[in-house]
Coordinates of C-alpha atoms and ligand atoms in Angstrom, one line a residue:
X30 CA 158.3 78.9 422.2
X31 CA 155.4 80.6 423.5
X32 CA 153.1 78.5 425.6
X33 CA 151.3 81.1 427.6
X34 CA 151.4 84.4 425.8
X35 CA 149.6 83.1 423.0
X36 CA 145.6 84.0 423.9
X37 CA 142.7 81.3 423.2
X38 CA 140.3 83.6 421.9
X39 CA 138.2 81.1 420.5
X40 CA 134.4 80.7 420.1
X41 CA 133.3 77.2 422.0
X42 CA 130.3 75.6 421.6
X43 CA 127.4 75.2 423.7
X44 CA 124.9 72.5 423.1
X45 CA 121.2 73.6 424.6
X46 CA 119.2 70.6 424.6
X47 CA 115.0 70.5 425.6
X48 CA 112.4 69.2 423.7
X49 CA 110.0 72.7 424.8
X50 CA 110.8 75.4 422.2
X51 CA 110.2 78.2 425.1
X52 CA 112.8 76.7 427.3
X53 CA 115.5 76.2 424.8
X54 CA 114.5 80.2 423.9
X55 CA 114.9 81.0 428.3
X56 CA 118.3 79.7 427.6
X57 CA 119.6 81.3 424.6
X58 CA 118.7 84.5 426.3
X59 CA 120.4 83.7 429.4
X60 CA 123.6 81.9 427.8
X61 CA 123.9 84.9 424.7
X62 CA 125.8 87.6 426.9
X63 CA 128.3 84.7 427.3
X64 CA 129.2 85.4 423.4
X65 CA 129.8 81.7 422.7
X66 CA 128.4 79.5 419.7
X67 CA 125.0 78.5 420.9
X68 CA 123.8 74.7 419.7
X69 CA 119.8 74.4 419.9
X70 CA 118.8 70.1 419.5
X71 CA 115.4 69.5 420.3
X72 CA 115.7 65.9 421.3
X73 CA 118.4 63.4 422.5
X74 CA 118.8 62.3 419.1
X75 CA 118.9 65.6 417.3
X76 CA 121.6 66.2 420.4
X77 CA 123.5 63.3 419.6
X78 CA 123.9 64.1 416.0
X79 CA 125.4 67.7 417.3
X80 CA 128.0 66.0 419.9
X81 CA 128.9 64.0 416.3
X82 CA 129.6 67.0 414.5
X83 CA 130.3 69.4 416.8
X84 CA 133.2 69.6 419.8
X85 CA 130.9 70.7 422.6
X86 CA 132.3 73.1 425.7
X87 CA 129.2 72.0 427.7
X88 CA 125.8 70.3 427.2
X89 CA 122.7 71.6 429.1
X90 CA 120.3 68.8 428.9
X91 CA 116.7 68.6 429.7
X92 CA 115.8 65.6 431.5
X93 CA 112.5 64.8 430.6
X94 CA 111.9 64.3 427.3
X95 CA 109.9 61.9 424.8
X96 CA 111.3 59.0 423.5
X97 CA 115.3 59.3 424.2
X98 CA 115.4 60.9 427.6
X99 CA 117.9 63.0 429.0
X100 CA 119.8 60.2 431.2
X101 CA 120.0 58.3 427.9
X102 CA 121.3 60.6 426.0
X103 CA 124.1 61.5 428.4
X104 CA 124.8 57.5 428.5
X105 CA 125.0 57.4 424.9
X106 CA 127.2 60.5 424.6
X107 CA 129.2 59.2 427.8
X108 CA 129.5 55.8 425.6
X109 CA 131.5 57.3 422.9
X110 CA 135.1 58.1 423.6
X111 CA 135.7 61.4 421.6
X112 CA 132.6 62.9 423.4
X113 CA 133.0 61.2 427.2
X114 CA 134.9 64.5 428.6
X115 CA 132.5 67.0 427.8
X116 CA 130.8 68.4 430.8
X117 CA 127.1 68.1 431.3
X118 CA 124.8 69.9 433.1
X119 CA 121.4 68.2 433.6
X120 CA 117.8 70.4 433.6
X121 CA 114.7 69.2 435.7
X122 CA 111.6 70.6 436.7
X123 CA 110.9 67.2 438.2
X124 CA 111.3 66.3 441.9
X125 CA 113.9 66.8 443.5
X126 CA 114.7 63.2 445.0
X127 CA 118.4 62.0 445.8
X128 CA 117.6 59.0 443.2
X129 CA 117.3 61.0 440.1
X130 CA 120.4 63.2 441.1
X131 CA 122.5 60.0 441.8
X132 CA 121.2 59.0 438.6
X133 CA 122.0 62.0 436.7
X134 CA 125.7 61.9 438.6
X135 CA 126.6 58.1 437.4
X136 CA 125.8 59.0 434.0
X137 CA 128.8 61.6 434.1
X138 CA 126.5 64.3 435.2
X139 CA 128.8 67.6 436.2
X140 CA 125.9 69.6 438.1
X141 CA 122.2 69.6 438.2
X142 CA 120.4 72.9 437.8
X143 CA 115.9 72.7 438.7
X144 CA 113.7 74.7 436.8
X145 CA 113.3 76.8 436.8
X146 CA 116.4 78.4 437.1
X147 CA 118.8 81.6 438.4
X148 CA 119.8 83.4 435.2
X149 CA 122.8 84.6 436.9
X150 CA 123.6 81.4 438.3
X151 CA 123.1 79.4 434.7
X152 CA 125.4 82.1 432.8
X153 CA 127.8 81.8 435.9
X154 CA 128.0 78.2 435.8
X155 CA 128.2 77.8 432.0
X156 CA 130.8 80.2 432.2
X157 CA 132.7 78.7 434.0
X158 CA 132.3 75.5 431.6
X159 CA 133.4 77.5 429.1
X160 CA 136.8 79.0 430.6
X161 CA 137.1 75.1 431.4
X162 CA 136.8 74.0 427.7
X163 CA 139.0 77.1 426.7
X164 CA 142.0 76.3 429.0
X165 CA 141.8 72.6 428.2
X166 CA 141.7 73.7 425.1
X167 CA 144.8 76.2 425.6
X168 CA 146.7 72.8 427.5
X169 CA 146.2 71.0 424.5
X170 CA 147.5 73.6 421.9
X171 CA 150.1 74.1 424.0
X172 CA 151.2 70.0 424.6
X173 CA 150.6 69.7 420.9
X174 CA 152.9 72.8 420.0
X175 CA 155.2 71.3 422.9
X176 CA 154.9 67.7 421.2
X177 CA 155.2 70.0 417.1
X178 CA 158.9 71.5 419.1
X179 CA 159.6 68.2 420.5
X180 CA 159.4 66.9 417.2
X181 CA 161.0 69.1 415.5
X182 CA 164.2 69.4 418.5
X183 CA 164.4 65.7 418.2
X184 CA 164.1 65.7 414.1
X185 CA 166.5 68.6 414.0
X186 CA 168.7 65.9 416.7
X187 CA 168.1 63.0 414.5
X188 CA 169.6 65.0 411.3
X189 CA 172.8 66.9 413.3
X190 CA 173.2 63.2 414.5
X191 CA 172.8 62.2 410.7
X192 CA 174.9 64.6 409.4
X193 CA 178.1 64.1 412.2
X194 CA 177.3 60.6 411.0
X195 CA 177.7 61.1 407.5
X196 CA 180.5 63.4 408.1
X197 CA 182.6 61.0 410.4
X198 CA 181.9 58.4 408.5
X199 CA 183.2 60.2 405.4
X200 CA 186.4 61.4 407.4
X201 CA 187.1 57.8 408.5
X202 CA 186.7 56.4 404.9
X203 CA 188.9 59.3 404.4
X204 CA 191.3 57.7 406.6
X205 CA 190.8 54.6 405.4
X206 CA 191.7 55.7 402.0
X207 CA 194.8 57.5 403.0
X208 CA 195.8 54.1 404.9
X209 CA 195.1 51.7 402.3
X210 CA 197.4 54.7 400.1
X211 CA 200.0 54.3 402.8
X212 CA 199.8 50.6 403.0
X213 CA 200.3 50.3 399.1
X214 CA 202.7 52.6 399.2
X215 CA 204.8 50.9 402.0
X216 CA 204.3 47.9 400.1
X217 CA 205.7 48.9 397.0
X218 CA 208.5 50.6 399.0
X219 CA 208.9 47.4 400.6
X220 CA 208.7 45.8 396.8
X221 CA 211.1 48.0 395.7
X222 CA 213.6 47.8 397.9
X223 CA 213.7 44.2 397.8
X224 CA 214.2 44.4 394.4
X225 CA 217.2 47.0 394.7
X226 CA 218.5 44.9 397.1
X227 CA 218.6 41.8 394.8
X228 CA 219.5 44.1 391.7
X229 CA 222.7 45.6 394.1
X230 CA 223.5 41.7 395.3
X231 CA 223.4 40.7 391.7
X232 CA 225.4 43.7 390.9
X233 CA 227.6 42.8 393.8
X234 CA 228.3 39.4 392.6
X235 CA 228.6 40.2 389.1
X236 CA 231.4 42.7 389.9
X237 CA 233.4 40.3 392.3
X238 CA 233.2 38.2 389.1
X239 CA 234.1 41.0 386.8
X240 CA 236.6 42.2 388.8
X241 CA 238.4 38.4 389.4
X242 CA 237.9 38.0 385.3
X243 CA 239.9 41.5 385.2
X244 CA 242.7 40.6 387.7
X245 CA 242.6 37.3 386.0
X246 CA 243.1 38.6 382.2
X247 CA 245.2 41.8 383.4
X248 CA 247.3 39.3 385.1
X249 CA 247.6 36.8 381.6
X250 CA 247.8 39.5 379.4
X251 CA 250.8 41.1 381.8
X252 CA 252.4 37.8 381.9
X253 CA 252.1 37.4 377.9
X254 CA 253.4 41.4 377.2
X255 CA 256.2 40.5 379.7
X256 CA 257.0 37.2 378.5
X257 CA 257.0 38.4 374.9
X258 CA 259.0 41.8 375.6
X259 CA 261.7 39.4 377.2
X260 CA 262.3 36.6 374.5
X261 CA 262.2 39.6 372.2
X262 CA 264.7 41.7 374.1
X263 CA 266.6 38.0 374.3
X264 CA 266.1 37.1 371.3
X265 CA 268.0 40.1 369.7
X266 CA 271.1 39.9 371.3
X267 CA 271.6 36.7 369.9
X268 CA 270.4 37.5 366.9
X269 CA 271.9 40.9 366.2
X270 CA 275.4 38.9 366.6
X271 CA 274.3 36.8 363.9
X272 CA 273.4 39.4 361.3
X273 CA 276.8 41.5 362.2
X274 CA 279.0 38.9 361.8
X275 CA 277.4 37.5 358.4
X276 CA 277.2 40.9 357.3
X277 CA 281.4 40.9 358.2
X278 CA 281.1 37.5 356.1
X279 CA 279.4 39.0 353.1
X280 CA 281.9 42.0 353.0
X281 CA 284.5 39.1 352.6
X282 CA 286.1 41.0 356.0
X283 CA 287.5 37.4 356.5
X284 CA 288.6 36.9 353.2
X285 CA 287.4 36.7 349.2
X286 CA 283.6 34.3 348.9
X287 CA 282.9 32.7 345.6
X288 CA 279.4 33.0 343.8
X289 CA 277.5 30.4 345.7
X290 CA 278.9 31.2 349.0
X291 CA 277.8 35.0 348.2
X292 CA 274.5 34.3 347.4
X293 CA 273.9 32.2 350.6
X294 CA 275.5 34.8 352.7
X295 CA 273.1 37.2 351.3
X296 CA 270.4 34.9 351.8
X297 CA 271.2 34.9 355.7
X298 CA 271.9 38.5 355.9
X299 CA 268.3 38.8 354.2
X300 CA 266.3 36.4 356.3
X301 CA 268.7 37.4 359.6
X302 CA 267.3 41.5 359.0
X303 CA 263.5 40.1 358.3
X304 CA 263.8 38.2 361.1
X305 CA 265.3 41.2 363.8
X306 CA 262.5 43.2 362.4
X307 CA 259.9 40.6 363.0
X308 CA 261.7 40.4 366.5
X309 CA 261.4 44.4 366.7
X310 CA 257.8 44.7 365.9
X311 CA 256.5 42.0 368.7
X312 CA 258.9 43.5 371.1
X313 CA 256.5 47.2 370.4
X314 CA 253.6 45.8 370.2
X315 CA 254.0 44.1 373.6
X316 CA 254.8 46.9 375.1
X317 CA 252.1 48.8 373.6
X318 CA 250.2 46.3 374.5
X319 CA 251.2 46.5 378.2
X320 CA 251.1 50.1 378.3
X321 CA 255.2 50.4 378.9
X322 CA 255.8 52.2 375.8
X323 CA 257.7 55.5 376.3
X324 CA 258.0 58.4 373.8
X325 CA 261.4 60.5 373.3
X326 CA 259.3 63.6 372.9
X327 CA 261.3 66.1 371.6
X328 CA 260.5 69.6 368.9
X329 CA 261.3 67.6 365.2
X330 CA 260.7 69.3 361.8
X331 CA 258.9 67.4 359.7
X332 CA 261.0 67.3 356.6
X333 CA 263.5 65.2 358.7
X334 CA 261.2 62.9 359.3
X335 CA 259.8 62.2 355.8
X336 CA 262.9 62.8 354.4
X337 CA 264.8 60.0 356.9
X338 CA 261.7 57.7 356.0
X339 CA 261.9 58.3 352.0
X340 CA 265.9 58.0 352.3
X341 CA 265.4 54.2 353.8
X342 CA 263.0 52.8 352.0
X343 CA 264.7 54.3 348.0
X344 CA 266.4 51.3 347.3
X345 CA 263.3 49.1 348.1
X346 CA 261.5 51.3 345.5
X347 CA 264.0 51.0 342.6
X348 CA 264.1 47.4 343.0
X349 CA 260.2 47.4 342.8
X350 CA 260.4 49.5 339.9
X351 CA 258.1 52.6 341.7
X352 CA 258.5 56.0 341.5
X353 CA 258.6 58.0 345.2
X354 CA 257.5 61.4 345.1
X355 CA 257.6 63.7 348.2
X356 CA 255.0 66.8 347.8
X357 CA 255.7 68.8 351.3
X358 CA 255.4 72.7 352.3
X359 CA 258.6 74.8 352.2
X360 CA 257.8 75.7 356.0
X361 CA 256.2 73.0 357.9
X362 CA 255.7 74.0 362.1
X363 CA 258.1 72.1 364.1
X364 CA 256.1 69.2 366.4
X365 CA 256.7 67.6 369.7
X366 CA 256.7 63.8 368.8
X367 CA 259.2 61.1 369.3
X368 CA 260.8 61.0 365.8
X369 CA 262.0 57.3 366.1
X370 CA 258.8 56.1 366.4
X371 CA 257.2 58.6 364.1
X372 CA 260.0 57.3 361.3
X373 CA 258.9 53.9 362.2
X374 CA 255.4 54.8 360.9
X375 CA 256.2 56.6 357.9
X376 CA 258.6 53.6 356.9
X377 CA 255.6 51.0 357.5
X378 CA 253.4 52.7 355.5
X379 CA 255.7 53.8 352.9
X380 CA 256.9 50.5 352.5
X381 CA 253.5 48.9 352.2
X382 CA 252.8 51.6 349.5
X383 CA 255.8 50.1 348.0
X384 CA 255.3 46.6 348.7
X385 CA 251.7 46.5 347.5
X386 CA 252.1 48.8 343.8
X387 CA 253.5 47.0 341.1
X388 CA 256.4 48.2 338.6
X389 CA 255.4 51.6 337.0
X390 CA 253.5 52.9 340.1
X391 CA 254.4 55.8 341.7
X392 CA 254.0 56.4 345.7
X393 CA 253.7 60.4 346.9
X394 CA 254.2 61.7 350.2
X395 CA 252.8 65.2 351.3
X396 CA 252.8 66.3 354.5
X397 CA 250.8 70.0 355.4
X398 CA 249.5 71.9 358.2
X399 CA 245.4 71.1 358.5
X400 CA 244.1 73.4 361.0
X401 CA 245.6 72.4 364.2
X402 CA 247.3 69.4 363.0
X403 CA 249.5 67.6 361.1
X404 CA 248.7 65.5 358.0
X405 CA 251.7 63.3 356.0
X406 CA 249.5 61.4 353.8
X407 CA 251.0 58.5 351.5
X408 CA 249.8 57.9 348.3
X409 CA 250.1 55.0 345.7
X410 CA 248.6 53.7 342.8
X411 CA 248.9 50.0 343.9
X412 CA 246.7 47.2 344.3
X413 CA 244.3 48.8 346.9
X414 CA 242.1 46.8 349.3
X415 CA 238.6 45.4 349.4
X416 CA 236.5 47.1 351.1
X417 CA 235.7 44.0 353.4
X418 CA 239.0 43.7 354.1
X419 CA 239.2 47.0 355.2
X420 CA 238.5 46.7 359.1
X421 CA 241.5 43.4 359.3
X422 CA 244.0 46.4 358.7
X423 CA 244.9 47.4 362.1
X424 CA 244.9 43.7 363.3
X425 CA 248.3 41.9 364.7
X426 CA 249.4 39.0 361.9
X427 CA 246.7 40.3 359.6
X428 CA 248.0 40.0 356.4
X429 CA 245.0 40.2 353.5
X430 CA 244.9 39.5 349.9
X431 CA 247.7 36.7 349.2
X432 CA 246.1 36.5 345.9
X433 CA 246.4 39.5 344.6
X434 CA 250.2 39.1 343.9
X435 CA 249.4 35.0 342.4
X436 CA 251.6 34.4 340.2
X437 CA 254.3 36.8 341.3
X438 CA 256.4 37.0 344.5
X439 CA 254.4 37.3 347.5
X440 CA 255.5 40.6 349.6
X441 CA 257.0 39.9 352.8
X442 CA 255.7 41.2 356.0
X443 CA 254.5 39.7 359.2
X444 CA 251.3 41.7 359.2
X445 CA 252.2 43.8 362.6
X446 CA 253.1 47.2 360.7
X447 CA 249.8 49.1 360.7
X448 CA 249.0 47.7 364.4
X449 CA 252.7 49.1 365.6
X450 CA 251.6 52.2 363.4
X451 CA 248.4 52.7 364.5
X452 CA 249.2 52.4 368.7
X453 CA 252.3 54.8 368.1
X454 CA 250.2 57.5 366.3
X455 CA 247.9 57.2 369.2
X456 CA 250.1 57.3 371.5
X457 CA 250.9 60.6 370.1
X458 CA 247.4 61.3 370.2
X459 CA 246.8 61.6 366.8
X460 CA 244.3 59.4 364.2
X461 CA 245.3 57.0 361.1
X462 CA 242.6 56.7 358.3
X463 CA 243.1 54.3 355.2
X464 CA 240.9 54.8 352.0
X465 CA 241.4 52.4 349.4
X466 CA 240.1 51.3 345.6
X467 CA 241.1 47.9 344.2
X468 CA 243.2 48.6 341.4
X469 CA 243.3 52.2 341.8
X470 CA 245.2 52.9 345.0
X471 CA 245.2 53.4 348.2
X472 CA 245.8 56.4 350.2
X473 CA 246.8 56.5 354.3
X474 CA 246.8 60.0 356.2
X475 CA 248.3 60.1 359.9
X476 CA 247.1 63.2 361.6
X477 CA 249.0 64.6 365.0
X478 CA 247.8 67.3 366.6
X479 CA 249.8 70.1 367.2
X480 CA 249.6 71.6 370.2
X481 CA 249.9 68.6 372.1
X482 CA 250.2 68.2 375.7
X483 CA 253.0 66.4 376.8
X484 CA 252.6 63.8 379.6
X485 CA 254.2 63.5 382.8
X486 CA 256.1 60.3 382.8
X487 CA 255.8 59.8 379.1
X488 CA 257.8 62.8 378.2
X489 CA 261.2 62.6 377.7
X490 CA 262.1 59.2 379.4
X491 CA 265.2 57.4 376.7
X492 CA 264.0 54.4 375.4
X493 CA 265.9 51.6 376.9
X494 CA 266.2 49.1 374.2
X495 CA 266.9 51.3 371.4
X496 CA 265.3 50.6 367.9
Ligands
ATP521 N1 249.3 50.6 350.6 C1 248.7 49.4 350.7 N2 248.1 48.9 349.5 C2 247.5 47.7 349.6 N3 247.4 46.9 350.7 C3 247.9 47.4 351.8 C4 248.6 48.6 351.9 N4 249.0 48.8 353.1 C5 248.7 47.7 353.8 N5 248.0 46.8 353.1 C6 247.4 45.5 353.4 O1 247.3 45.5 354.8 C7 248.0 44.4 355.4 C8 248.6 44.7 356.7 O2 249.7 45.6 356.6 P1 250.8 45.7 357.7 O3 251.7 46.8 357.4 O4 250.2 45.7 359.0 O5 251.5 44.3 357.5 P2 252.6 43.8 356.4 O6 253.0 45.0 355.7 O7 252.0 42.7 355.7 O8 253.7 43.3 357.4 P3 254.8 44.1 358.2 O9 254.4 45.6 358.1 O10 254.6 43.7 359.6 O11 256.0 43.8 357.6 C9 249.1 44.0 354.4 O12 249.4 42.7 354.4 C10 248.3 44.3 353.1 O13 247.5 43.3 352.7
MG522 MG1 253.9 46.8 356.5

């Protein structure tokens, strides 16, 4: 901002007005050293048409002229409002009465000057118009340039102002934003939780239910394992006197029987031994079933096994007319398994191989080292089993296919022997498969691993109620 360095060295105007051509010339030679725009009007009118056009430093006007005069024309130019500042200097060669000057001076007159006149004094005076009209002049530039940086300041206010505006109103949408964001977010944390809360309530519930229905079941099912385990174990005492002493009967220890009193013996003999197996089979399963089961683990070799099983179960394959066949390695490994309970199997299943082929069949056992178990596999060409059937197997008092045998005698059983088999080999942590063609034959492989661990508290523990 430079207000006062900058230098006015403008050209102003003078306006010389006097209707005699050698007066107007008296002043252009007086006023031309002054080396400022020189206006020449030869009337008031001409003159007014100049102070139109023209921004005037000073007017020198002749008083006396024709038709406008010079008081007229300074009224007229005093009228107008662009024109009212600029200073006037009347001319007169008239007389020099207080009247016409007080005239001249309520007309806006700025001095008087009689013809005819000082040079020096005119060019002073005029002069002195001019620095007047040059530092107004310089005043104005300077309030406008004041006003142009005023403007500008307050324009250059108005658009910081804007722009911290704009920016604080973009940070506080910002905010905004991130509260609404929070606000949602607590919200669905809120949602969520709630939601948990009822989900882990439900949950709650639901296992206070569960867990009742558990006690509740373990409880029955308990009370049903015990209950049977007992009228087994009960049951046998009685029942095992029966069968010795009609067995003493049969042998005629008391004496010679006749025919019929044979044949009835034999029948209660035969019914006596179904029924303590029957008896023997619930007693296992219950306490399979209750998790009391106990293995007699001890190192067996496999051929005494098969070979006790195939022994037992000879006679029931000559009366049924079926060749057994026994297909095992010369050196089988020796296992750790309970060999009462692994005889049991191998006589359920060797029976049922028996049981279910008719006269003319043949049932094989093989027994072999597969990888890192045992396999004794039994083999017959019976009957087989419908594939439907097929998932009934391992079921308690599931005994399929009546039908099969119409016509001739139906084989006993009860239905519990591949259930007892199937908990035992599992209990020895090993797997029984059937596979099985109607008419063809059917084929059951019991797998026990070798290396197997042997439990603590299942290990060696003598079974209590014997088989
Ligand atoms: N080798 C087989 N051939 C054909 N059917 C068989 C064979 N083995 C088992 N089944 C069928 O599976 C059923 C169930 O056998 P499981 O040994 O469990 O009972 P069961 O022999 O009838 O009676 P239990 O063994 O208790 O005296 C048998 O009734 C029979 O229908
Ligand atoms: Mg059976």
């Amino acid at each position: 901002l430079s207000l006062e360095t900058e230098p006015v060295e403008q050209v102003v105007n003078i306006l010389l007005v006097d209707d005699q051509p050698e007066n107007i010339l008296v002043l252009r030679s007086t006023l031309e050293a002054l080396g400022q725009n020189l206006l020449v009007a030869h009337s008031g009118r001409e003159a007014l048409r100049h102070v139109l056009n023209h921004d005037c430093a000073l007017i020198i006007l002749d008083v006396v002229m024709p038709d406008l005069d010079g008081f007229e024309t300074a009224q007229l130019i005093r009228e107008r409002e662009s024109s009212r500042q600029i200073p006037i200097v009347f001319l007169t060669a008239g007389d020099r009465s207080e009247a016409r000057a007080f005239r001249g001076y309520s007309v806006g007159a700025v001095d008087y000057i009689h013809k005819p006149f000082h040079p020096e004094v005119m060019r002073s005076k005029a002069s002195v118009f001019v620095e007047l009209a040059k530092k107004t002049e310089l005043v104005r530039e300077q309030s406008r340039r004041l006003r142009e940086t005023e403007q500008r300041e307050h324009e250059r206010q108005i658009a910081e102002a804007t722009q911290r505006h704009q920016a604080e109103s973009y940070r506080i949408r910002g905010e905004l934003l991130v509260k609404e964001m929070e606000a949602a977010k607590a919200r669905a944390a809120l949602e969520l939780a709630e939601a948990r809360s009822q989900l882990l309530a439900d949950l709650e519930r639901k296992n206070v239910e569960l867990d009742r229905a558990r006690t509740q079941a373990e409880r029955e099912s308990r009370f049903k394992s015990t209950f049977l385990a007992g009228i087994s174990h009960e049951l046998r005492t009685p029942l095992n006197g029966i069968l010795g002493f009609s067995e003493m009967l049969q042998q005629e220890f008391f004496g010679p029987l006749n025919a019929m009193q044979k044949e009835h013996i034999g029948l209660v003999v035969e019914s006596g031994r179904h029924l303590l197996a029957l008896v023997n089979d619930v007693l296992d399963i219950s306490k399979l079933e209750a998790g009391r089961m106990e293995l007699a683990l001890e190192p067996t070799t496999l051929a005494s096994m098969t070979g006790a099983a195939l022994e037992t179960v000879r006679p029931l394959a000559e009366k049924q007319g079926v060749t057994l066949e026994l297909d095992a390695a010369a050196s089988l490994p020796i296992v750790v398994v309970d060999p009462v309970r692994i005889r049991q199997v191998l006589y359920n299943l060797l029976s049922n191989a028996i049981k279910f082929t008719r006269a003319g069949g043949r049932v094989l056992v093989r027994a072999r080292k597969a990888g890192e178990e045992i396999e004794i596999v039994v083999e017959d060409t019976g009957v087989g089993i419908r594939p439907e059937d097929m998932p009934r197997l391992f079921r308690e008092f599931e005994q399929i296919e009546p039908e099969r045998f119409a016509g001739e005698a139906k084989p006993e059983g009860t239905g519990l022997g591949l259930a007892v088999s199937k908990r035992l080999v599992e209990l020895h942590r090993g797997s029984i498969a059937i596979e099985s063609r109607v008419n063809e034959g059917t084929t059951v492989s019991v797998r026990i691993p070798l290396a197997r661990t042997i439990e603590v508290g299942a290990a060696t523990a003598p079974e209590q109620e014997g088989a």
